[in-house]
Each structure stands twice: as C-alpha cells, then as structure tokens.
mmCIF file with all atom_site columns, C-alpha atoms in Angstrom:
data_model
loop_
_atom_site.group_PDB
_atom_site.id
_atom_site.type_symbol
_atom_site.label_atom_id
_atom_site.label_alt_id
_atom_site.label_comp_id
_atom_site.label_asym_id
_atom_site.label_entity_id
_atom_site.label_seq_id
_atom_site.pdbx_PDB_ins_code
_atom_site.Cartn_x
_atom_site.Cartn_y
_atom_site.Cartn_z
_atom_site.occupancy
_atom_site.B_iso_or_equiv
_atom_site.pdbx_formal_charge
_atom_site.auth_seq_id
_atom_site.auth_comp_id
_atom_site.auth_asym_id
_atom_site.auth_atom_id
_atom_site.pdbx_PDB_model_num
ATOM 1   C CA . MET A 1 1   ? 70.112 128.538 73.018 1.00 41.00 ? 1   MET A CA 1
ATOM 2   C CA . GLY A 1 2   ? 69.812 131.418 75.472 1.00 55.00 ? 2   GLY A CA 1
ATOM 3   C CA . TYR A 1 3   ? 67.099 132.342 77.845 1.00 68.00 ? 3   TYR A CA 1
ATOM 4   C CA . ASN A 1 4   ? 65.912 135.296 75.680 1.00 73.00 ? 4   ASN A CA 1
ATOM 5   C CA . ARG A 1 5   ? 65.384 132.944 72.673 1.00 79.00 ? 5   ARG A CA 1
ATOM 6   C CA . ARG A 1 6   ? 63.532 130.524 74.902 1.00 84.00 ? 6   ARG A CA 1
ATOM 7   C CA . ALA A 1 7   ? 61.013 133.315 75.767 1.00 85.00 ? 7   ALA A CA 1
ATOM 8   C CA . VAL A 1 8   ? 60.423 133.795 72.016 1.00 88.00 ? 8   VAL A CA 1
ATOM 9   C CA . ALA A 1 9   ? 60.018 130.062 71.445 1.00 91.00 ? 9   ALA A CA 1
ATOM 10  C CA . LEU A 1 10  ? 57.557 129.815 74.324 1.00 93.00 ? 10  LEU A CA 1
ATOM 11  C CA . LYS A 1 11  ? 55.345 132.437 72.707 1.00 94.00 ? 11  LYS A CA 1
ATOM 12  C CA . ARG A 1 12  ? 55.442 130.563 69.416 1.00 95.00 ? 12  ARG A CA 1
ATOM 13  C CA . ILE A 1 13  ? 54.724 127.284 71.200 1.00 96.00 ? 13  ILE A CA 1
ATOM 14  C CA . ALA A 1 14  ? 51.672 128.856 72.899 1.00 96.00 ? 14  ALA A CA 1
ATOM 15  C CA . GLN A 1 15  ? 50.400 130.130 69.557 1.00 96.00 ? 15  GLN A CA 1
ATOM 16  C CA . LYS A 1 16  ? 50.795 126.695 67.914 1.00 96.00 ? 16  LYS A CA 1
ATOM 17  C CA . VAL A 1 17  ? 49.208 124.852 70.814 1.00 97.00 ? 17  VAL A CA 1
ATOM 18  C CA . VAL A 1 18  ? 46.113 127.152 70.512 1.00 97.00 ? 18  VAL A CA 1
ATOM 19  C CA . THR A 1 19  ? 45.846 126.948 66.707 1.00 96.00 ? 19  THR A CA 1
ATOM 20  C CA . GLU A 1 20  ? 46.780 123.289 66.118 1.00 96.00 ? 20  GLU A CA 1
ATOM 21  C CA . PHE A 1 21  ? 46.104 121.485 69.374 1.00 96.00 ? 21  PHE A CA 1
ATOM 22  C CA . TYR A 1 22  ? 42.931 123.264 70.558 1.00 94.00 ? 22  TYR A CA 1
ATOM 23  C CA . GLY A 1 23  ? 44.720 124.890 73.488 1.00 95.00 ? 23  GLY A CA 1
ATOM 24  C CA . LYS A 1 24  ? 45.982 121.635 75.056 1.00 96.00 ? 24  LYS A CA 1
ATOM 25  C CA . LEU A 1 25  ? 49.631 120.679 75.185 1.00 96.00 ? 25  LEU A CA 1
ATOM 26  C CA . PRO A 1 26  ? 50.102 117.305 73.485 1.00 96.00 ? 26  PRO A CA 1
ATOM 27  C CA . ASN A 1 27  ? 51.496 114.455 75.506 1.00 96.00 ? 27  ASN A CA 1
ATOM 28  C CA . ASP A 1 28  ? 53.061 112.622 72.619 1.00 96.00 ? 28  ASP A CA 1
ATOM 29  C CA . VAL A 1 29  ? 56.738 112.903 72.112 1.00 97.00 ? 29  VAL A CA 1
ATOM 30  C CA . GLU A 1 30  ? 56.564 113.265 68.329 1.00 97.00 ? 30  GLU A CA 1
ATOM 31  C CA . LYS A 1 31  ? 53.933 115.981 68.551 1.00 97.00 ? 31  LYS A CA 1
ATOM 32  C CA . LEU A 1 32  ? 55.903 117.794 71.192 1.00 97.00 ? 32  LEU A CA 1
ATOM 33  C CA . LYS A 1 33  ? 58.910 117.767 68.884 1.00 97.00 ? 33  LYS A CA 1
ATOM 34  C CA . SER A 1 34  ? 56.853 119.609 66.222 1.00 96.00 ? 34  SER A CA 1
ATOM 35  C CA . LEU A 1 35  ? 56.650 122.641 68.573 1.00 96.00 ? 35  LEU A CA 1
ATOM 36  C CA . PRO A 1 36  ? 59.105 125.527 68.002 1.00 94.00 ? 36  PRO A CA 1
ATOM 37  C CA . GLY A 1 37  ? 62.440 125.110 69.803 1.00 91.00 ? 37  GLY A CA 1
ATOM 38  C CA . VAL A 1 38  ? 61.482 121.602 71.176 1.00 94.00 ? 38  VAL A CA 1
ATOM 39  C CA . GLY A 1 39  ? 63.981 118.807 70.571 1.00 94.00 ? 39  GLY A CA 1
ATOM 40  C CA . GLU A 1 40  ? 64.253 115.196 71.557 1.00 94.00 ? 40  GLU A CA 1
ATOM 41  C CA . ALA A 1 41  ? 65.342 115.834 75.168 1.00 94.00 ? 41  ALA A CA 1
ATOM 42  C CA . THR A 1 42  ? 62.837 118.541 75.893 1.00 95.00 ? 42  THR A CA 1
ATOM 43  C CA . ALA A 1 43  ? 60.004 116.545 74.356 1.00 97.00 ? 43  ALA A CA 1
ATOM 44  C CA . GLY A 1 44  ? 60.921 113.482 76.416 1.00 97.00 ? 44  GLY A CA 1
ATOM 45  C CA . ALA A 1 45  ? 61.204 115.530 79.631 1.00 97.00 ? 45  ALA A CA 1
ATOM 46  C CA . VAL A 1 46  ? 57.851 117.247 79.095 1.00 97.00 ? 46  VAL A CA 1
ATOM 47  C CA . ALA A 1 47  ? 56.212 113.874 78.372 1.00 97.00 ? 47  ALA A CA 1
ATOM 48  C CA . ALA A 1 48  ? 57.764 112.283 81.513 1.00 97.00 ? 48  ALA A CA 1
ATOM 49  C CA . PHE A 1 49  ? 57.311 115.065 83.977 1.00 97.00 ? 49  PHE A CA 1
ATOM 50  C CA . ALA A 1 50  ? 54.036 116.679 82.865 1.00 97.00 ? 50  ALA A CA 1
ATOM 51  C CA . PHE A 1 51  ? 52.228 113.492 81.770 1.00 97.00 ? 51  PHE A CA 1
ATOM 52  C CA . ASN A 1 52  ? 54.151 110.697 83.592 1.00 98.00 ? 52  ASN A CA 1
ATOM 53  C CA . LYS A 1 53  ? 54.854 109.056 80.201 1.00 97.00 ? 53  LYS A CA 1
ATOM 54  C CA . PRO A 1 54  ? 57.733 106.549 79.975 1.00 97.00 ? 54  PRO A CA 1
ATOM 55  C CA . ALA A 1 55  ? 59.619 108.595 77.450 1.00 97.00 ? 55  ALA A CA 1
ATOM 56  C CA . VAL A 1 56  ? 63.398 108.014 77.147 1.00 97.00 ? 56  VAL A CA 1
ATOM 57  C CA . PHE A 1 57  ? 65.613 111.090 77.217 1.00 96.00 ? 57  PHE A CA 1
ATOM 58  C CA . VAL A 1 58  ? 68.930 112.252 78.522 1.00 95.00 ? 58  VAL A CA 1
ATOM 59  C CA . GLU A 1 59  ? 70.160 115.446 80.106 1.00 94.00 ? 59  GLU A CA 1
ATOM 60  C CA . THR A 1 60  ? 73.250 116.497 81.963 1.00 91.00 ? 60  THR A CA 1
ATOM 61  C CA . ASN A 1 61  ? 72.575 114.817 85.384 1.00 93.00 ? 61  ASN A CA 1
ATOM 62  C CA . ILE A 1 62  ? 71.167 111.676 83.831 1.00 95.00 ? 62  ILE A CA 1
ATOM 63  C CA . ARG A 1 63  ? 74.244 111.479 81.546 1.00 91.00 ? 63  ARG A CA 1
ATOM 64  C CA . ARG A 1 64  ? 76.538 111.860 84.549 1.00 90.00 ? 64  ARG A CA 1
ATOM 65  C CA . VAL A 1 65  ? 74.974 108.866 86.340 1.00 91.00 ? 65  VAL A CA 1
ATOM 66  C CA . PHE A 1 66  ? 75.160 106.474 83.351 1.00 92.00 ? 66  PHE A CA 1
ATOM 67  C CA . ILE A 1 67  ? 78.671 107.501 82.383 1.00 88.00 ? 67  ILE A CA 1
ATOM 68  C CA . TYR A 1 68  ? 79.875 107.076 85.941 1.00 88.00 ? 68  TYR A CA 1
ATOM 69  C CA . PHE A 1 69  ? 78.366 103.618 86.431 1.00 87.00 ? 69  PHE A CA 1
ATOM 70  C CA . PHE A 1 70  ? 78.417 101.956 83.016 1.00 86.00 ? 70  PHE A CA 1
ATOM 71  C CA . PHE A 1 71  ? 81.156 103.227 80.728 1.00 82.00 ? 71  PHE A CA 1
ATOM 72  C CA . THR A 1 72  ? 84.632 101.794 81.405 1.00 65.00 ? 72  THR A CA 1
ATOM 73  C CA . LEU A 1 73  ? 87.390 100.567 79.305 1.00 54.00 ? 73  LEU A CA 1
ATOM 74  C CA . PHE A 1 74  ? 86.772 96.983  77.898 1.00 43.00 ? 74  PHE A CA 1
ATOM 75  C CA . ASN A 1 75  ? 83.232 97.596  79.082 1.00 43.00 ? 75  ASN A CA 1
ATOM 76  C CA . HIS A 1 76  ? 82.543 94.136  80.693 1.00 44.00 ? 76  HIS A CA 1
ATOM 77  C CA . ILE A 1 77  ? 80.412 95.674  83.529 1.00 43.00 ? 77  ILE A CA 1
ATOM 78  C CA . ASN A 1 78  ? 77.157 94.447  81.916 1.00 43.00 ? 78  ASN A CA 1
ATOM 79  C CA . THR A 1 79  ? 78.458 90.886  81.894 1.00 42.00 ? 79  THR A CA 1
ATOM 80  C CA . VAL A 1 80  ? 79.210 91.177  85.620 1.00 41.00 ? 80  VAL A CA 1
ATOM 81  C CA . ARG A 1 81  ? 75.869 92.688  86.450 1.00 49.00 ? 81  ARG A CA 1
ATOM 82  C CA . SER A 1 82  ? 72.925 93.897  84.448 1.00 59.00 ? 82  SER A CA 1
ATOM 83  C CA . PRO A 1 83  ? 72.041 97.595  84.425 1.00 62.00 ? 83  PRO A CA 1
ATOM 84  C CA . GLN A 1 84  ? 69.142 96.841  86.619 1.00 59.00 ? 84  GLN A CA 1
ATOM 85  C CA . ALA A 1 85  ? 71.351 94.969  89.133 1.00 59.00 ? 85  ALA A CA 1
ATOM 86  C CA . ILE A 1 86  ? 73.792 97.806  89.351 1.00 58.00 ? 86  ILE A CA 1
ATOM 87  C CA . LEU A 1 87  ? 71.168 100.540 89.915 1.00 60.00 ? 87  LEU A CA 1
ATOM 88  C CA . PHE A 1 88  ? 68.584 98.533  91.880 1.00 56.00 ? 88  PHE A CA 1
ATOM 89  C CA . GLY A 1 89  ? 70.602 95.616  93.355 1.00 56.00 ? 89  GLY A CA 1
ATOM 90  C CA . PRO A 1 90  ? 70.537 94.451  96.937 1.00 50.00 ? 90  PRO A CA 1
ATOM 91  C CA . ARG A 1 91  ? 72.827 95.857  99.613 1.00 42.00 ? 91  ARG A CA 1
ATOM 92  C CA . SER A 1 92  ? 75.450 93.244  98.804 1.00 36.00 ? 92  SER A CA 1
ATOM 93  C CA . SER A 1 93  ? 76.122 95.121  95.646 1.00 42.00 ? 93  SER A CA 1
ATOM 94  C CA . ASN A 1 94  ? 76.568 98.513  97.317 1.00 46.00 ? 94  ASN A CA 1
ATOM 95  C CA . ARG A 1 95  ? 80.325 98.481  96.707 1.00 40.00 ? 95  ARG A CA 1
ATOM 96  C CA . ILE A 1 96  ? 79.749 98.090  92.959 1.00 40.00 ? 96  ILE A CA 1
ATOM 97  C CA . ARG A 1 97  ? 77.120 100.821 92.922 1.00 45.00 ? 97  ARG A CA 1
ATOM 98  C CA . GLN A 1 98  ? 79.411 103.145 94.783 1.00 46.00 ? 98  GLN A CA 1
ATOM 99  C CA . SER A 1 99  ? 82.566 102.738 92.745 1.00 49.00 ? 99  SER A CA 1
ATOM 100 C CA . PRO A 1 100 ? 82.471 100.100 89.950 1.00 46.00 ? 100 PRO A CA 1
ATOM 101 C CA . GLN A 1 101 ? 85.505 101.429 88.207 1.00 47.00 ? 101 GLN A CA 1
ATOM 102 C CA . LYS A 1 102 ? 87.683 101.247 91.371 1.00 49.00 ? 102 LYS A CA 1
ATOM 103 C CA . LEU A 1 103 ? 86.372 97.888  92.499 1.00 43.00 ? 103 LEU A CA 1
ATOM 104 C CA . LEU A 1 104 ? 86.648 96.143  89.121 1.00 43.00 ? 104 LEU A CA 1
ATOM 105 C CA . GLY A 1 105 ? 89.860 97.869  87.980 1.00 46.00 ? 105 GLY A CA 1
ATOM 106 C CA . PHE A 1 106 ? 88.462 99.386  84.802 1.00 49.00 ? 106 PHE A CA 1
ATOM 107 C CA . ALA A 1 107 ? 89.707 102.667 83.265 1.00 55.00 ? 107 ALA A CA 1
ATOM 108 C CA . PRO A 1 108 ? 87.142 105.180 82.110 1.00 63.00 ? 108 PRO A CA 1
ATOM 109 C CA . VAL A 1 109 ? 85.851 105.276 78.495 1.00 67.00 ? 109 VAL A CA 1
ATOM 110 C CA . TYR A 1 110 ? 85.829 108.667 76.725 1.00 70.00 ? 110 TYR A CA 1
ATOM 111 C CA . HIS A 1 111 ? 83.681 110.155 73.972 1.00 81.00 ? 111 HIS A CA 1
ATOM 112 C CA . VAL A 1 112 ? 80.492 108.311 75.170 1.00 85.00 ? 112 VAL A CA 1
ATOM 113 C CA . SER A 1 113 ? 77.570 109.152 72.858 1.00 89.00 ? 113 SER A CA 1
ATOM 114 C CA . ASP A 1 114 ? 74.124 109.885 74.078 1.00 88.00 ? 114 ASP A CA 1
ATOM 115 C CA . GLN A 1 115 ? 72.820 107.138 71.769 1.00 91.00 ? 115 GLN A CA 1
ATOM 116 C CA . LYS A 1 116 ? 74.715 104.523 73.929 1.00 90.00 ? 116 LYS A CA 1
ATOM 117 C CA . ILE A 1 117 ? 73.362 106.132 77.090 1.00 92.00 ? 117 ILE A CA 1
ATOM 118 C CA . LEU A 1 118 ? 69.781 106.156 75.831 1.00 94.00 ? 118 LEU A CA 1
ATOM 119 C CA . VAL A 1 119 ? 69.877 102.371 75.466 1.00 93.00 ? 119 VAL A CA 1
ATOM 120 C CA . LEU A 1 120 ? 70.666 102.040 79.174 1.00 93.00 ? 120 LEU A CA 1
ATOM 121 C CA . VAL A 1 121 ? 68.083 104.695 80.163 1.00 95.00 ? 121 VAL A CA 1
ATOM 122 C CA . ASP A 1 122 ? 65.466 102.652 78.325 1.00 95.00 ? 122 ASP A CA 1
ATOM 123 C CA . GLN A 1 123 ? 66.522 99.394  80.066 1.00 94.00 ? 123 GLN A CA 1
ATOM 124 C CA . THR A 1 124 ? 66.402 100.895 83.570 1.00 94.00 ? 124 THR A CA 1
ATOM 125 C CA . LEU A 1 125 ? 63.439 103.183 83.235 1.00 95.00 ? 125 LEU A CA 1
ATOM 126 C CA . ASP A 1 126 ? 60.571 102.618 85.697 1.00 96.00 ? 126 ASP A CA 1
ATOM 127 C CA . LYS A 1 127 ? 57.796 102.384 83.118 1.00 95.00 ? 127 LYS A CA 1
ATOM 128 C CA . LYS A 1 128 ? 55.034 102.519 85.736 1.00 96.00 ? 128 LYS A CA 1
ATOM 129 C CA . ASN A 1 129 ? 56.250 105.741 87.395 1.00 96.00 ? 129 ASN A CA 1
ATOM 130 C CA . PRO A 1 130 ? 58.795 107.421 85.123 1.00 97.00 ? 130 PRO A CA 1
ATOM 131 C CA . ARG A 1 131 ? 58.252 110.872 86.654 1.00 97.00 ? 131 ARG A CA 1
ATOM 132 C CA . GLU A 1 132 ? 59.552 109.901 90.103 1.00 97.00 ? 132 GLU A CA 1
ATOM 133 C CA . TRP A 1 133 ? 62.279 107.740 88.643 1.00 97.00 ? 133 TRP A CA 1
ATOM 134 C CA . TYR A 1 134 ? 63.629 110.717 86.629 1.00 97.00 ? 134 TYR A CA 1
ATOM 135 C CA . TRP A 1 135 ? 63.306 113.019 89.646 1.00 96.00 ? 135 TRP A CA 1
ATOM 136 C CA . ALA A 1 136 ? 65.476 110.597 91.678 1.00 95.00 ? 136 ALA A CA 1
ATOM 137 C CA . LEU A 1 137 ? 67.924 109.953 88.813 1.00 95.00 ? 137 LEU A CA 1
ATOM 138 C CA . MET A 1 138 ? 68.483 113.708 88.234 1.00 96.00 ? 138 MET A CA 1
ATOM 139 C CA . ASP A 1 139 ? 68.945 114.339 91.977 1.00 96.00 ? 139 ASP A CA 1
ATOM 140 C CA . TYR A 1 140 ? 71.407 111.608 92.166 1.00 94.00 ? 140 TYR A CA 1
ATOM 141 C CA . GLY A 1 141 ? 73.300 112.938 89.166 1.00 93.00 ? 141 GLY A CA 1
ATOM 142 C CA . ALA A 1 142 ? 73.445 116.331 90.751 1.00 93.00 ? 142 ALA A CA 1
ATOM 143 C CA . MET A 1 143 ? 74.870 114.788 93.840 1.00 92.00 ? 143 MET A CA 1
ATOM 144 C CA . LEU A 1 144 ? 77.539 112.946 91.846 1.00 89.00 ? 144 LEU A CA 1
ATOM 145 C CA . GLY A 1 145 ? 78.580 116.276 90.336 1.00 86.00 ? 145 GLY A CA 1
ATOM 146 C CA . ARG A 1 146 ? 79.390 117.470 93.936 1.00 85.00 ? 146 ARG A CA 1
ATOM 147 C CA . LYS A 1 147 ? 80.759 114.296 95.408 1.00 82.00 ? 147 LYS A CA 1
ATOM 148 C CA . VAL A 1 148 ? 82.751 112.579 92.633 1.00 79.00 ? 148 VAL A CA 1
ATOM 149 C CA . SER A 1 149 ? 86.331 113.628 91.821 1.00 73.00 ? 149 SER A CA 1
ATOM 150 C CA . GLY A 1 150 ? 86.340 114.622 88.242 1.00 77.00 ? 150 GLY A CA 1
ATOM 151 C CA . ASN A 1 151 ? 83.176 115.330 86.229 1.00 83.00 ? 151 ASN A CA 1
ATOM 152 C CA . PRO A 1 152 ? 82.078 112.117 84.524 1.00 84.00 ? 152 PRO A CA 1
ATOM 153 C CA . ASN A 1 153 ? 80.304 114.283 81.860 1.00 84.00 ? 153 ASN A CA 1
ATOM 154 C CA . LYS A 1 154 ? 83.792 115.316 80.578 1.00 84.00 ? 154 LYS A CA 1
ATOM 155 C CA . ARG A 1 155 ? 83.842 111.833 79.041 1.00 84.00 ? 155 ARG A CA 1
ATOM 156 C CA . SER A 1 156 ? 80.664 112.549 77.015 1.00 82.00 ? 156 SER A CA 1
ATOM 157 C CA . SER A 1 157 ? 80.995 113.107 73.246 1.00 79.00 ? 157 SER A CA 1
ATOM 158 C CA . ASN A 1 158 ? 78.750 116.149 73.770 1.00 80.00 ? 158 ASN A CA 1
ATOM 159 C CA . TYR A 1 159 ? 80.937 117.777 76.455 1.00 74.00 ? 159 TYR A CA 1
ATOM 160 C CA . CYS A 1 160 ? 82.166 121.276 75.666 1.00 75.00 ? 160 CYS A CA 1
ATOM 161 C CA . ILE A 1 161 ? 83.541 124.090 77.811 1.00 73.00 ? 161 ILE A CA 1
ATOM 162 C CA . GLN A 1 162 ? 81.477 127.210 77.801 1.00 69.00 ? 162 GLN A CA 1
ATOM 163 C CA . THR A 1 163 ? 83.236 130.321 76.539 1.00 71.00 ? 163 THR A CA 1
ATOM 164 C CA . LYS A 1 164 ? 84.125 133.131 78.921 1.00 72.00 ? 164 LYS A CA 1
ATOM 165 C CA . PHE A 1 165 ? 81.219 135.409 79.852 1.00 71.00 ? 165 PHE A CA 1
ATOM 166 C CA . GLU A 1 166 ? 83.335 138.583 79.759 1.00 76.00 ? 166 GLU A CA 1
ATOM 167 C CA . GLY A 1 167 ? 83.290 139.972 76.242 1.00 71.00 ? 167 GLY A CA 1
ATOM 168 C CA . SER A 1 168 ? 80.796 137.367 74.961 1.00 74.00 ? 168 SER A CA 1
ATOM 169 C CA . ARG A 1 169 ? 77.568 137.823 73.105 1.00 73.00 ? 169 ARG A CA 1
ATOM 170 C CA . ARG A 1 170 ? 75.749 136.582 76.187 1.00 73.00 ? 170 ARG A CA 1
ATOM 171 C CA . GLN A 1 171 ? 77.177 139.553 78.049 1.00 77.00 ? 171 GLN A CA 1
ATOM 172 C CA . MET A 1 172 ? 76.088 141.880 75.316 1.00 76.00 ? 172 MET A CA 1
ATOM 173 C CA . ARG A 1 173 ? 72.538 140.488 75.172 1.00 76.00 ? 173 ARG A CA 1
ATOM 174 C CA . GLY A 1 174 ? 72.348 140.931 78.932 1.00 78.00 ? 174 GLY A CA 1
ATOM 175 C CA . ASN A 1 175 ? 73.346 144.592 78.650 1.00 77.00 ? 175 ASN A CA 1
ATOM 176 C CA . VAL A 1 176 ? 70.774 145.153 75.870 1.00 77.00 ? 176 VAL A CA 1
ATOM 177 C CA . ILE A 1 177 ? 67.993 143.447 77.846 1.00 77.00 ? 177 ILE A CA 1
ATOM 178 C CA . ARG A 1 178 ? 68.718 145.530 80.949 1.00 78.00 ? 178 ARG A CA 1
ATOM 179 C CA . LEU A 1 179 ? 68.664 148.737 78.948 1.00 76.00 ? 179 LEU A CA 1
ATOM 180 C CA . LEU A 1 180 ? 65.384 147.855 77.166 1.00 75.00 ? 180 LEU A CA 1
ATOM 181 C CA . LEU A 1 181 ? 63.719 146.959 80.500 1.00 78.00 ? 181 LEU A CA 1
ATOM 182 C CA . THR A 1 182 ? 64.366 150.512 81.642 1.00 78.00 ? 182 THR A CA 1
ATOM 183 C CA . ASP A 1 183 ? 63.325 152.221 78.427 1.00 72.00 ? 183 ASP A CA 1
ATOM 184 C CA . VAL A 1 184 ? 61.832 150.387 75.412 1.00 63.00 ? 184 VAL A CA 1
ATOM 185 C CA . THR A 1 185 ? 62.062 153.483 73.265 1.00 66.00 ? 185 THR A CA 1
ATOM 186 C CA . GLN A 1 186 ? 65.863 153.372 72.986 1.00 64.00 ? 186 GLN A CA 1
ATOM 187 C CA . LYS A 1 187 ? 67.298 153.925 69.568 1.00 61.00 ? 187 LYS A CA 1
ATOM 188 C CA . ASN A 1 188 ? 69.568 151.328 67.914 1.00 60.00 ? 188 ASN A CA 1
ATOM 189 C CA . SER A 1 189 ? 72.639 153.512 68.167 1.00 58.00 ? 189 SER A CA 1
ATOM 190 C CA . ASN A 1 190 ? 72.151 154.122 71.848 1.00 63.00 ? 190 ASN A CA 1
ATOM 191 C CA . VAL A 1 191 ? 71.557 150.375 72.537 1.00 60.00 ? 191 VAL A CA 1
ATOM 192 C CA . ALA A 1 192 ? 74.805 149.595 70.668 1.00 60.00 ? 192 ALA A CA 1
ATOM 193 C CA . ASN A 1 193 ? 76.777 152.204 72.635 1.00 62.00 ? 193 ASN A CA 1
ATOM 194 C CA . THR A 1 194 ? 75.344 151.205 75.984 1.00 59.00 ? 194 THR A CA 1
ATOM 195 C CA . SER A 1 195 ? 76.032 147.539 75.383 1.00 55.00 ? 195 SER A CA 1
ATOM 196 C CA . HIS A 1 196 ? 79.754 148.342 75.053 1.00 56.00 ? 196 HIS A CA 1
ATOM 197 C CA . PHE A 1 197 ? 79.931 146.300 71.767 1.00 53.00 ? 197 PHE A CA 1
ATOM 198 C CA . SER A 1 198 ? 79.206 149.063 69.263 1.00 51.00 ? 198 SER A CA 1
ATOM 199 C CA . ASN A 1 199 ? 81.589 147.484 66.747 1.00 53.00 ? 199 ASN A CA 1
ATOM 200 C CA . GLN A 1 200 ? 79.621 144.244 66.565 1.00 54.00 ? 200 GLN A CA 1
ATOM 201 C CA . PRO A 1 201 ? 76.252 143.423 65.135 1.00 55.00 ? 201 PRO A CA 1
ATOM 202 C CA . ILE A 1 202 ? 73.579 142.917 67.766 1.00 49.00 ? 202 ILE A CA 1
ATOM 203 C CA . PRO A 1 203 ? 72.269 139.323 67.378 1.00 50.00 ? 203 PRO A CA 1
ATOM 204 C CA . LEU A 1 204 ? 68.556 138.540 67.553 1.00 48.00 ? 204 LEU A CA 1
ATOM 205 C CA . ALA A 1 205 ? 67.202 137.141 70.835 1.00 43.00 ? 205 ALA A CA 1
#
C-alpha cells in the first residue's frame, strides 16, 4: 500500500468521520470497513485495540503463531489437544506448546489460508479482554520470528517476497518525497530527473 498512500487515506478517513460519523470514529467493524483504505484486518485491529472489542483478525505475527502451532501434515493436532489446551494448557503440556511438530512427528503444511487461521483465532480469543490478548499474541509471534528456525509465515498462502528496493518504485517515491520536502515548487521535469527514473511515469502517492 505504501506509507505515502496511507497518509492520503488518513486524510480521507478524517473527512468521512467528520461528515458521516459526527467526528467520532466508529467502533463497529463493518462501519470501520466503510472508511477509505480500511480492510478486514485493519478494521478488526482498530476495534480490538482502540475499543477492546472481540473482533477477529489476522496479521503477520498472529499468522506466525497459528501456523507454527496448528498446521501440520495430516493435521491431527486438534484431536490430540484443543486449540485452547495448546495455547493455555498447564505446564505438563509445555513440550507440545514449545514444539508440537517435533514432538508429534508431523511435517509442516504449506499454503495455509487466512480463512483457516481465522477460525482458530476466533476459538482462542479472550472475549473479555481481547486487547491484551492480541498484544500478547503479537509479541509472541514477533519472538517466534527471531527464535524459530525457518519463518512459519512462508507456509502461508499469502506469503510473498518483497521486490528489491534498489530500482523500485518505492525508491523512486522516496526520492520524490525528499525533493518535495525541500521545495514544493519543483517542476515535474525536475522531479523526474532528480528521482533518477526520468524514463518512467511517476505513480500517484
């Protein structure tokens, strides 16, 4: 999406909140999704973090936790222990929580969809205090990203490798923004030349 486009979306969101919601950000997921640039994940995150609503959503760190613990070949893990037992179980289940794939001898499953993950997120969500639960879950997912060998998110159907920055449109936009910050009166030709991509069209923010 790009940070520059997010700034444009934030302005449009503010305008819509003022004109349609009387200056108050809605706490309903469907209403949040009606705002410019707001999708399912953003709406759920805002509802959970800003309003402590038990909204179900998935983002990269949440995705990592659930793929790591629940998605294995011939996925019998839920017949061994429920999602709640794996995430919240007593100390006797620590070995399963730490490495279910290694302990039970399962191979990892690939191309895991967010739809499957969302079912588990809903089953394990702390409905009374979703804000703190998501804080903990995302922190744990970030830790897994540093500690686990091999990124579990590579097994997500949404996983993609970001293109190289050098020579990309992201680099071009950054050059344009830096130039305009120093002088907003720059002509289009000068902006194109300074961005070092004069043979390409300059995309909108």
